[in-house]
Coordinates of C-alpha atoms in Angstrom, one line a residue:
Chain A
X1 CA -4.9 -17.7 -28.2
X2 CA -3.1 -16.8 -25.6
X3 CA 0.6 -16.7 -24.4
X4 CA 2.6 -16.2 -21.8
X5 CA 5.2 -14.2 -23.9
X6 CA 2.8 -12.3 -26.1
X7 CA 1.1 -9.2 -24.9
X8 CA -2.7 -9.5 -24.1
X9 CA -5.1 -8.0 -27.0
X10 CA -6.2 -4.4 -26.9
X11 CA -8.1 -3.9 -23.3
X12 CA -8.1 -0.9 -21.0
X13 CA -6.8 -3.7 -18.4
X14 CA -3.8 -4.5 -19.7
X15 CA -0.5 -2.8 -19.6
X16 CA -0.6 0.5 -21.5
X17 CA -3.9 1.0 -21.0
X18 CA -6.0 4.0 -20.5
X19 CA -7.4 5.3 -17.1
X20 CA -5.1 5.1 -13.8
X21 CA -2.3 2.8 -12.3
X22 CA -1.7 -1.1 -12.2
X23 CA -4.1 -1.5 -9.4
X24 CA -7.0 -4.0 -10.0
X25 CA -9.5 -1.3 -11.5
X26 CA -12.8 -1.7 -9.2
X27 CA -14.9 -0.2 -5.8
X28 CA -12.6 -0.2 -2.7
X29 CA -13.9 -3.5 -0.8
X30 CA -17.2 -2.2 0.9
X31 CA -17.5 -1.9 4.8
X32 CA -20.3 -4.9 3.9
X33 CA -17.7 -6.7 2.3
X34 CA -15.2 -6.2 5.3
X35 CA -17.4 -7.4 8.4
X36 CA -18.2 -10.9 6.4
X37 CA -14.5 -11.3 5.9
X38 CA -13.8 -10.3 10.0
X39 CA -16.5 -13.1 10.4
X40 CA -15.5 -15.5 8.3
X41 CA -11.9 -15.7 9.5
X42 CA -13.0 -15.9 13.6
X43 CA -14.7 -19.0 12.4
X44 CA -13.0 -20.3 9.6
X45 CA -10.2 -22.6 10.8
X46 CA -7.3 -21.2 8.1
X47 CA -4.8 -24.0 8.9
X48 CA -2.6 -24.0 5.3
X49 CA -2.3 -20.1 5.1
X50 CA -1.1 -20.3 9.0
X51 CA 2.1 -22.5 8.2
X52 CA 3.9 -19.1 6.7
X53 CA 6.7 -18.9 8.8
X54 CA 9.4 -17.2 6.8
X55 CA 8.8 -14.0 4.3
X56 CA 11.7 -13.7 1.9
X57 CA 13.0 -10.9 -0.7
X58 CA 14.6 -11.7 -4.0
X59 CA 14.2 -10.7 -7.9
X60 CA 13.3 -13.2 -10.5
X61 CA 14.0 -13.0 -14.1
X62 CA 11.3 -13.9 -17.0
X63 CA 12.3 -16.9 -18.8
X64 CA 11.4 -15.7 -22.2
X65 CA 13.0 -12.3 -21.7
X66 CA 15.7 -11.8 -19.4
X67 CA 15.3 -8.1 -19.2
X68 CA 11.7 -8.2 -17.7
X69 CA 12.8 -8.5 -13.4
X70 CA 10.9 -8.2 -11.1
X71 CA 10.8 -7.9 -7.6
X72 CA 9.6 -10.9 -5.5
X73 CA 8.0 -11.4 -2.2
X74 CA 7.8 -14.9 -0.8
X75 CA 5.6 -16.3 2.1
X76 CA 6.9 -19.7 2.6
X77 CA 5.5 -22.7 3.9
X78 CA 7.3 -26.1 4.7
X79 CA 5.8 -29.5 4.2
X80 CA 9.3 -30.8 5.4
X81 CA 13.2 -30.5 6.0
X82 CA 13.8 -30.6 2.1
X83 CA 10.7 -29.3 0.7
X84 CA 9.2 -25.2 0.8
X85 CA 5.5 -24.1 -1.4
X86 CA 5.6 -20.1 -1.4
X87 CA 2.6 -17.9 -2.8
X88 CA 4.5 -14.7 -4.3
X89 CA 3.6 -10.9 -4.2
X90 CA 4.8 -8.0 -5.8
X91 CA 5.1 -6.4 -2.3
X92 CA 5.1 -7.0 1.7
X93 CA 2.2 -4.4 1.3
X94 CA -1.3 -5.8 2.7
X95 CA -2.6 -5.4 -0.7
X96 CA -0.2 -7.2 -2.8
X97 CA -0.6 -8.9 -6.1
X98 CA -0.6 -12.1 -6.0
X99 CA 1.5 -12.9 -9.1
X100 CA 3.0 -16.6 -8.5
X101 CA 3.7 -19.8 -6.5
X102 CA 7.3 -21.3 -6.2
X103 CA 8.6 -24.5 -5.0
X104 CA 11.9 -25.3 -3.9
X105 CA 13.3 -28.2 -3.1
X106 CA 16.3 -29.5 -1.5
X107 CA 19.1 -30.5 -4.4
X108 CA 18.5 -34.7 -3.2
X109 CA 15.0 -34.3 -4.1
X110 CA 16.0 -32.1 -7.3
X111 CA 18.5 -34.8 -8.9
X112 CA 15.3 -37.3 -8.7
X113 CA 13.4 -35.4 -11.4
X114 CA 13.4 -36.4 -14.8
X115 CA 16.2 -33.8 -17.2
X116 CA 12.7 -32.5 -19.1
X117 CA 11.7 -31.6 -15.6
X118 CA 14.7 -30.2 -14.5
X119 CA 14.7 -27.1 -17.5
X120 CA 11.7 -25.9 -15.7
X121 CA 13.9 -25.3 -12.6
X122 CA 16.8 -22.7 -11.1
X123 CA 19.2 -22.8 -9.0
X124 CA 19.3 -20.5 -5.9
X125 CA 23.1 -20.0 -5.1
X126 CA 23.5 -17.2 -6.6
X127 CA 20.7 -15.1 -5.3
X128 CA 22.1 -16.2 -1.3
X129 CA 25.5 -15.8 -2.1
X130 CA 25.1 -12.2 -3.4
X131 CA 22.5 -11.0 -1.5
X132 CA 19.6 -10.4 -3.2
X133 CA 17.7 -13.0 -1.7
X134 CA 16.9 -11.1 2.2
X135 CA 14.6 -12.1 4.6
X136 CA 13.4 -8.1 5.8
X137 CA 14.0 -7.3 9.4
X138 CA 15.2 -10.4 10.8
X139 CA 19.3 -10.1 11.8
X140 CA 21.0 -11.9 8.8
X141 CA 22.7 -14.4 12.1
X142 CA 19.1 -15.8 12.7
X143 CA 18.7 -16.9 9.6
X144 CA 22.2 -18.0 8.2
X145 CA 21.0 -21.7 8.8
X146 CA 18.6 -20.7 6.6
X147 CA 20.2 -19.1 3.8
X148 CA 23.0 -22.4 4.1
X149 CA 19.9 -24.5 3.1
X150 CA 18.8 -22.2 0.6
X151 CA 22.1 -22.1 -1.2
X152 CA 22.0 -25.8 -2.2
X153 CA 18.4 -25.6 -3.1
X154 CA 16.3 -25.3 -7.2
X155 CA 13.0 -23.5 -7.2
X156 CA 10.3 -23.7 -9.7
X157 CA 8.3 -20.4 -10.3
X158 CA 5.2 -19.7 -12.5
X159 CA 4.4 -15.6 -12.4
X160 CA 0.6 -15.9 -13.3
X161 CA 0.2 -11.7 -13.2
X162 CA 2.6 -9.9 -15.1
X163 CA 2.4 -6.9 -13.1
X164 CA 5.3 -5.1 -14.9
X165 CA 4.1 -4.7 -18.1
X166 CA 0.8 -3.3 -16.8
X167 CA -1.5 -5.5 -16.2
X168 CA -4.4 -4.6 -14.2
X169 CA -5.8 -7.7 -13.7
X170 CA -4.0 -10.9 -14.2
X171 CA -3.6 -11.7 -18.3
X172 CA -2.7 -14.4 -20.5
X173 CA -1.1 -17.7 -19.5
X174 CA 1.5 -18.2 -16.3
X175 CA 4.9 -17.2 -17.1
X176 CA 8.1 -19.5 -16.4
X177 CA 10.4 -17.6 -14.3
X178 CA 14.0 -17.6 -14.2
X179 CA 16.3 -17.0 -11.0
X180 CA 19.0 -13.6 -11.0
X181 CA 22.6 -15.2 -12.1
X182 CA 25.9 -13.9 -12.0
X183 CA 26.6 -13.7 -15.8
X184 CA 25.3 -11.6 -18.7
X185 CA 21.3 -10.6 -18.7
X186 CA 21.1 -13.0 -15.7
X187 CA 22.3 -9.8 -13.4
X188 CA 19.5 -7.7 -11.4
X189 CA 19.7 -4.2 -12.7
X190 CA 20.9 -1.9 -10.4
X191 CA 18.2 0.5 -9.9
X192 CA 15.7 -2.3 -8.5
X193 CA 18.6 -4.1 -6.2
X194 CA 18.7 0.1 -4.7
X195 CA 15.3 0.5 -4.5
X196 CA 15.0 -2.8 -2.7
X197 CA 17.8 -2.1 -0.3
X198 CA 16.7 1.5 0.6
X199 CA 13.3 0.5 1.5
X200 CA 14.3 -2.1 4.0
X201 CA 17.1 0.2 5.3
X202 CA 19.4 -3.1 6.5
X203 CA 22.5 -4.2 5.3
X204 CA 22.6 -3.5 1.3
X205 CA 23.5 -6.4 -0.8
X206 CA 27.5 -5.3 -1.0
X207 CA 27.5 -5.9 3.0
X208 CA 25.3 -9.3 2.9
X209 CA 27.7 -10.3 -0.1
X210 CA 30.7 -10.3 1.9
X211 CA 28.8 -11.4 5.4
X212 CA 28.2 -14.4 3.0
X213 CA 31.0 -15.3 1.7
X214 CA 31.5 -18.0 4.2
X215 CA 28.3 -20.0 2.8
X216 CA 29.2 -23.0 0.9
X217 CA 27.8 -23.4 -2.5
X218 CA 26.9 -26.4 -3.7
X219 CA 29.3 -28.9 -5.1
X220 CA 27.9 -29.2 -8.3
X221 CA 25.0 -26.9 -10.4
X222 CA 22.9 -29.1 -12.1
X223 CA 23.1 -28.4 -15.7
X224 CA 19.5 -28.3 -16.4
X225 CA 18.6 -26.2 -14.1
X226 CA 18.5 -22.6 -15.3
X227 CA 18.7 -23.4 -18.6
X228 CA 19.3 -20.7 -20.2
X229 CA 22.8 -20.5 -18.8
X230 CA 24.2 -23.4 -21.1
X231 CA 21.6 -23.3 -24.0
X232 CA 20.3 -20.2 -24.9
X233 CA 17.3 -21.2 -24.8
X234 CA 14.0 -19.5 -22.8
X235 CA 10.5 -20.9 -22.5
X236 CA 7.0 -19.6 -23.3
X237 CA 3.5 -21.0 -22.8
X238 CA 0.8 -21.0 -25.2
X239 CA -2.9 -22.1 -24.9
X240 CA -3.7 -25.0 -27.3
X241 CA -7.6 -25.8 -27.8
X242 CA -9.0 -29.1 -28.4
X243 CA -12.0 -31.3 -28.0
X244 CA -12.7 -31.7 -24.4
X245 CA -12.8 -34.8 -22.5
X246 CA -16.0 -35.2 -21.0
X247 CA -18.4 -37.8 -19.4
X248 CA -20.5 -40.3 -21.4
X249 CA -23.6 -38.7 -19.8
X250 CA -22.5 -35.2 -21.0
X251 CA -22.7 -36.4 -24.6
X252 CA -26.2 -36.0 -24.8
X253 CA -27.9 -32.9 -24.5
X254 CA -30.5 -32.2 -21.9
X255 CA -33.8 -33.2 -22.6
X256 CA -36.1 -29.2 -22.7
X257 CA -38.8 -30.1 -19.7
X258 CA -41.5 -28.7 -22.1
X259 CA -41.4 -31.9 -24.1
Chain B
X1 CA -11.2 -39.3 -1.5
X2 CA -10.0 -35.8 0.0
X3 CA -6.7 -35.0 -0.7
X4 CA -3.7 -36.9 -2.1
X5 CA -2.4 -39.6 0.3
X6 CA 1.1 -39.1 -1.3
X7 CA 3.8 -37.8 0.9
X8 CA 6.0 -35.0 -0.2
X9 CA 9.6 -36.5 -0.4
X10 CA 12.2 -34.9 2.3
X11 CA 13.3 -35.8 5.8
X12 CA 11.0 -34.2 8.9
X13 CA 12.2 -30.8 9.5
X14 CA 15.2 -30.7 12.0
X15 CA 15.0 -28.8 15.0
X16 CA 17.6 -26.0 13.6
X17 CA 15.5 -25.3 10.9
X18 CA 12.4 -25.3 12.9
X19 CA 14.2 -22.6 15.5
X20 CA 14.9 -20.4 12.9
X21 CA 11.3 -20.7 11.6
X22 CA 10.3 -19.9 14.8
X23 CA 12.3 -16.7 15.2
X24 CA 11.1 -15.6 11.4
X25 CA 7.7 -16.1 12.2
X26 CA 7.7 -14.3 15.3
X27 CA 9.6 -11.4 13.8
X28 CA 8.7 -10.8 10.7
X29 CA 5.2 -9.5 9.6
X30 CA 3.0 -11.9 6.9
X31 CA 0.7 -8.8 5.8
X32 CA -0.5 -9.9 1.8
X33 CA -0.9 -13.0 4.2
X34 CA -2.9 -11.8 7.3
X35 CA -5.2 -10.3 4.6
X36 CA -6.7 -14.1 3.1
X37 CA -9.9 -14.3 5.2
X38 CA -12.2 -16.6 4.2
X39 CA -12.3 -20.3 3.1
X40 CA -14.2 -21.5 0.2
X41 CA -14.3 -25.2 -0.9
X42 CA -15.4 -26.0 -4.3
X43 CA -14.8 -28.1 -7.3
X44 CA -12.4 -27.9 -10.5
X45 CA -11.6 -30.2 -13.3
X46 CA -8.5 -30.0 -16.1
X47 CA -9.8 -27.6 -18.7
X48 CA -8.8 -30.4 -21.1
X49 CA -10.4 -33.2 -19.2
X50 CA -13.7 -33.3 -17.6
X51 CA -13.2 -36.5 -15.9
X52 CA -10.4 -35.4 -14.0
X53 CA -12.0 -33.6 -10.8
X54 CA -10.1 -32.0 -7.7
X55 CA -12.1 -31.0 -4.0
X56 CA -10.1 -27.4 -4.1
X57 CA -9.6 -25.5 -0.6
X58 CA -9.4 -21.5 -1.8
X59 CA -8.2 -19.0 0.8
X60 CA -9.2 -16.2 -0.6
X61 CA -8.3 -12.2 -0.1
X62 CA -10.4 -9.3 -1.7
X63 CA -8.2 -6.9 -3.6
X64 CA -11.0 -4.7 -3.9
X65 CA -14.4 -4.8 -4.2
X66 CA -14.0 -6.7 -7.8
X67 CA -11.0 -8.3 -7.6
X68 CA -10.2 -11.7 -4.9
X69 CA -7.2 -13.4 -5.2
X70 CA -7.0 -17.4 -3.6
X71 CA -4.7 -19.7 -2.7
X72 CA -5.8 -23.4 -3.7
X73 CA -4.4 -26.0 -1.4
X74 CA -5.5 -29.9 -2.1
X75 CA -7.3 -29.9 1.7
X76 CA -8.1 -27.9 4.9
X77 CA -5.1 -29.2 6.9
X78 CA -1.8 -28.0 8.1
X79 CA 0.0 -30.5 5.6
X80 CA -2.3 -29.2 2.7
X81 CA -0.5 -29.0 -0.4
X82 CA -0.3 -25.6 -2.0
X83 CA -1.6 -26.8 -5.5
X84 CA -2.5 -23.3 -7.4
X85 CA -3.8 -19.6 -7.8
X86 CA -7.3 -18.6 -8.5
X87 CA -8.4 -15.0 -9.2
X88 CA -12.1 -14.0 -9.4
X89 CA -13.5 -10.9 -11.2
X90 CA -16.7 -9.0 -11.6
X91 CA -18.9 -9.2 -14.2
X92 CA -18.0 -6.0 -15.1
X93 CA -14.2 -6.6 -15.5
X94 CA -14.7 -9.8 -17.5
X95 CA -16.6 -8.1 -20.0
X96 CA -13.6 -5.6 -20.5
X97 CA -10.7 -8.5 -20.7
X98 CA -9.4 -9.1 -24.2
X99 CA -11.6 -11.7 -26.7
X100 CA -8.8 -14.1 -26.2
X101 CA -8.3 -13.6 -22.8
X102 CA -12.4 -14.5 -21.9
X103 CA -12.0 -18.6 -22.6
X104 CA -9.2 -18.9 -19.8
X105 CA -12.0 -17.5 -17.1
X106 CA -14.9 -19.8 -16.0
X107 CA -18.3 -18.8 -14.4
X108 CA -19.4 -19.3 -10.9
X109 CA -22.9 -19.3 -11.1
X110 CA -24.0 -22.8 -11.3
X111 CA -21.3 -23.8 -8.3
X112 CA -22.9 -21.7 -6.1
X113 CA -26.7 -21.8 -6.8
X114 CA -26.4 -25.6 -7.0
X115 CA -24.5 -25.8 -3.4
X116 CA -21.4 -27.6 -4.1
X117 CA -19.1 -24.5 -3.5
X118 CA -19.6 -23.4 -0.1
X119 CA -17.2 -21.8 2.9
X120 CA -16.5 -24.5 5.6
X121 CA -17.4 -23.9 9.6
X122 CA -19.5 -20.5 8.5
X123 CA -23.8 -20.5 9.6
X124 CA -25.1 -21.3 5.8
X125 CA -27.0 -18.2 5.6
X126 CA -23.4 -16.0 6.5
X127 CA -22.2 -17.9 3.3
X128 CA -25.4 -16.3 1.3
X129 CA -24.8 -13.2 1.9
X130 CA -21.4 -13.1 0.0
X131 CA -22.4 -16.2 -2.3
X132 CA -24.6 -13.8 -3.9
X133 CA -22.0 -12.0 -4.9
X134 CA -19.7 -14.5 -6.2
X135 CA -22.3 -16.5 -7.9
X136 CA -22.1 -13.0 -10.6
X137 CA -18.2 -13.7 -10.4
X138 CA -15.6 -15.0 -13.1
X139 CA -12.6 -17.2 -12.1
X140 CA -9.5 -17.9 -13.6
X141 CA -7.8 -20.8 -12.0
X142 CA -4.4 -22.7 -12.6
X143 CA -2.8 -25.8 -10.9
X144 CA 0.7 -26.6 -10.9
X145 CA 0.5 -29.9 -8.7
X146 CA -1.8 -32.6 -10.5
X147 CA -2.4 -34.2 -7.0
X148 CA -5.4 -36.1 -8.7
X149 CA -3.1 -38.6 -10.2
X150 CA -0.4 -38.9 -7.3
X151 CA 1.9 -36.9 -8.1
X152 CA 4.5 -36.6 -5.2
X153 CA 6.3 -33.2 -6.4
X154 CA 4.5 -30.3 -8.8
X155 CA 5.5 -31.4 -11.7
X156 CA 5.3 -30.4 -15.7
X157 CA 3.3 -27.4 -17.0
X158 CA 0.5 -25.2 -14.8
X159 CA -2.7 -26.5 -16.1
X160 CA -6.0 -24.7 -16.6
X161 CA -8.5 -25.4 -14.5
X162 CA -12.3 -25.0 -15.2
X163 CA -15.4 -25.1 -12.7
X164 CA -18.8 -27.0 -13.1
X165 CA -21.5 -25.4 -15.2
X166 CA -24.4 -28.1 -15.2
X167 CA -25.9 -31.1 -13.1
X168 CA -23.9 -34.7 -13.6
X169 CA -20.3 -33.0 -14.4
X170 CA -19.9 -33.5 -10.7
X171 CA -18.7 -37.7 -9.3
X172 CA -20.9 -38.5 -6.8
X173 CA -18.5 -39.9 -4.9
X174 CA -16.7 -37.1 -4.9
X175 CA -19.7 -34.6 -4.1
X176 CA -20.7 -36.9 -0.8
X177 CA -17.2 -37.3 0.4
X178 CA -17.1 -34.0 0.8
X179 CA -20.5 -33.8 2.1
X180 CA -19.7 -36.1 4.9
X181 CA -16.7 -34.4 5.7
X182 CA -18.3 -30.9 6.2
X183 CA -21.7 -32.1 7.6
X184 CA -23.3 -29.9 4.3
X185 CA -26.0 -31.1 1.9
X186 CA -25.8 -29.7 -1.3
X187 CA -29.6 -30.2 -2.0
X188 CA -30.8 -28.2 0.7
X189 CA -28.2 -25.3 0.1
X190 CA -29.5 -25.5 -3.8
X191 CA -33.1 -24.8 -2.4
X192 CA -31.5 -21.9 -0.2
X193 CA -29.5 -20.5 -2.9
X194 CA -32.9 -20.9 -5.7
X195 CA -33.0 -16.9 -5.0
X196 CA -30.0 -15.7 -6.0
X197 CA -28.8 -14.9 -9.5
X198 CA -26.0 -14.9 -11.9
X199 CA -24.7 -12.6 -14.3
X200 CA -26.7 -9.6 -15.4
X201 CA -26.1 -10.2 -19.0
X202 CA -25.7 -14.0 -18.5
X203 CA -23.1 -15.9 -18.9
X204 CA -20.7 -14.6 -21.4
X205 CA -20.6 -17.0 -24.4
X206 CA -16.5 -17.2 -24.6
X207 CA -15.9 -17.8 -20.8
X208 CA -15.8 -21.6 -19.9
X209 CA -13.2 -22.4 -22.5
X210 CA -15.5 -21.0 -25.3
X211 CA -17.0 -24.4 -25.4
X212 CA -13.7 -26.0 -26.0
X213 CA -10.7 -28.1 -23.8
X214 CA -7.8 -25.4 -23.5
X215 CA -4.0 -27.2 -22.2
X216 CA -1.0 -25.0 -22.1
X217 CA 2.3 -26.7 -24.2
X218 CA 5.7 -25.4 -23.7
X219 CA 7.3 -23.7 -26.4
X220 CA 11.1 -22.8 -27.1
X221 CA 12.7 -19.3 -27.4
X222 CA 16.0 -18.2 -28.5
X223 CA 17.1 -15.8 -26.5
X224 CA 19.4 -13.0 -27.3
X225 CA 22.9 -14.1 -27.7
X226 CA 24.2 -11.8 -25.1
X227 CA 22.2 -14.3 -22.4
X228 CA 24.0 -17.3 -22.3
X229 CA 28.1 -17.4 -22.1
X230 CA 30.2 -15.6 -24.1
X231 CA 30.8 -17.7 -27.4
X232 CA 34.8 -18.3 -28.2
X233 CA 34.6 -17.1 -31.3
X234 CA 33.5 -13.5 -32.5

């Protein structure tokens, strides 16, 4: 079955495949289609999606393969001082994928978790300090509260459309992610830090690295967070099948009304 | 009962922090945001375990005309808990996915003909006009907060998540809570919804799990030695 480190089996949706780009194949969304959804959100109340406040830029690293990065888009929402949920997107575009949720949490909250908890988690100093985490077109001094936070936070991202490899429509099992560090395979490849930093046109990440210097990171990096740093060790997901729980009443099969 | 009672753990958000928010909010633009435009509430349960049920709150945003892509938080407030992902396909595009890939996808057919998926605050017959287009639809759902049994943070592995197929899957309790709470009956919407109908071909025998509970495990890699620090000797 499937896994989050294996490629999907032979489909013209997945990466590789035949026909045109990544974009979900399919009819442009119908003028019909467009005037239900202008309707529904006058009169739907959309409270959660309206808590985004903040949209942040970084790069995350697949935990099962280092050289697999990716660009990340973050829309984040706080439930409190020490605690952010943020749907992730390959892009700021209007049509962006869709391709993950992380949570971050302050490092108080982190050092309650339970160590087999912690593996699933990084650590976020890194990005801040060097710059590749940005929040696009906001001054870096409005947000250097922020980004002080940030640095002493862990995060916990599953990618559920790997985008990179080609997928066309979201394949296979959600992917562990790992955050960009300073050593080894852990670094973001050049090319995609450029790219980044010429399409927001704002400071690149040498002039946010130095701007930065002044943030303090935190006192101590938990050692089970990014993992991979001390171990060696990635992680993959794979889809086990079994018998399924169900109700008593589901037991039985439904009596045919002809009888 | 609704959502989880359990408060996420952290102080109140500090004036500083809610300044800046401010500012961000104001300046910045949300656009993949801005584009989720509809709210559906509906049903799923682990795909491992029937008995465990979840009231799901999608905000959903059309890719295309094929392809949605949803946001599930645990309830339809400002606190809700963002709990997982949910993409939704057509027909069409299911039948092209990968044997392997089919079982992780559930149907949406019997949700919506039977009434107990629905979009909140919207005239019912508004709802049937792009319910009978979903109700041909594939999902593919994944939680990574298991707020059903109180968890306080998202913890462990993403689980999969299937959706009703048949009558009694569904608690009671469960279905009039949030009947109560939305002023909806799901009776009268079935009778609404009798004229609709599902998949052309049916419903594709491998989506729904193939018939089986599915759970993700975690599995170790080794990664290439250049990944983790230098070693002191050669």
């Amino acid at each position: 079955m499937a896994s989050s480190d294996k490629e999907p089996g032979s489909t013209p949706l997945g990466g590789g495949g035949e026909g045109e780009g990544p974009t979900p194949p399919g009819q442009l969304t119908t003028m019909g289609s467009k005037l239900l959804d202008k309707g529904a959100k006058m009169l739907q109340s959309m409270k959660p999606v309206k808590q985004v406040q903040q949209h942040a830029c970084s790069f995350a690293l697949y935990a099962h393969d280092h050289t697999r990065q990716i660009e990340t888009h973050l829309y984040i929402s706080r439930l409190n001082q020490d605690f952010l949920q943020c749907p992730i997107y390959d892009s700021d575009d209007p049509l962006a994928r869709l391709i993950g949720v992380e949570y971050i949490v302050a490092e108080n909250i982190f050092e309650t978790l339970p160590p087999e908890e912690q593996k699933l988690w990084h650590s976020h100093a890194y990005e801040i300090k060097s710059g590749l985490w940005v929040h696009p077109r906001v001054a870096e001094m409005i947000v250097k509260p922020e980004l002080k936070w940030l640095a002493k936070t862990y995060g916990k991202f599953w990618c559920t459309w790997q985008v990179d490899r080609g997928d066309r429509v979201p394949l296979g099992t959600p992917a562990l992610m790992m955050s960009p560090q300073g050593i080894n395979a852990g670094q973001v490849r050049p090319d995609l830090l450029k790219s980044r930093d010429d399409k927001y046109k704002m400071y690149s990440s040498e002039e946010l690295k130095e701007s930065r210097l002044e943030i303090e990171e935190p006192e101590w990096l938990n050692p089970n967070a990014d993992y991979w740093k001390q171990h060696g060790k990635g992680f993959a997901l794979d889809v086990l099948e079994m018998d399924m729980k169900c109700m008593r009443v589901n037991l039985l099969p439904p009596v045919p009304e002809s009888l | 009962m609704a959502s989880s009672h359990v408060e996420v753990p952290g102080e109140a958000t500090e004036t500083g922090t809610a300044v800046v928010e401010t500012a961000t909010g104001i300046i910045q633009s949300f656009a993949p945001i801005n584009q989720i435009h509809q709210h559906l509430c509906a049903f799923h349960f682990y795909a491992d375990d029937m008995t465990r049920q979840v009231e799901a709150h999608h905000y959903c945003a059309h890719l295309n005309e094929e392809v949605r892509q949803c946001l599930i938080f645990d309830s339809s407030k400002a606190d809700a808990k963002l709990i997982g992902v949910e993409y939704i396909i057509s027909p069409m595009l299911f039948l092209a996915l990968p044997e392997e890939e089919k079982p992780l996808w559930h149907s949406h057919e019997y949700e919506v003909k039977s009434g107990v998926l629905f979009m909140p605050d919207l005239p019912l017959s508004v709802q049937r006009m792009d319910l009978e287009k979903v109700v041909k639809t594939y999902g593919k759902t994944f939680h990574f907060w298991q707020v059903d049994r109180g968890d306080a943070l998202p913890l462990g592995l993403p689980s999969i998540m299937m959706a009703l197929t048949r009558d009694g899957q569904l608690y009671d309790h469960l279905a009039k809570d949030v009947e109560n709470r939305f002023d909806i009956s799901f009776e009268k919407e079935r009778e609404n919804r009798a004229y609709m109908s599902g998949p052309e071909h049916g419903i594709h025998p491998l989506a729904n799990g193939a018939g089986k509970g599915l759970k993700l495990e975690l599995r170790d890699i080794d990664l290439p030695q250049s990944n983790s620090f230098p070693r002191i000797f050669v």
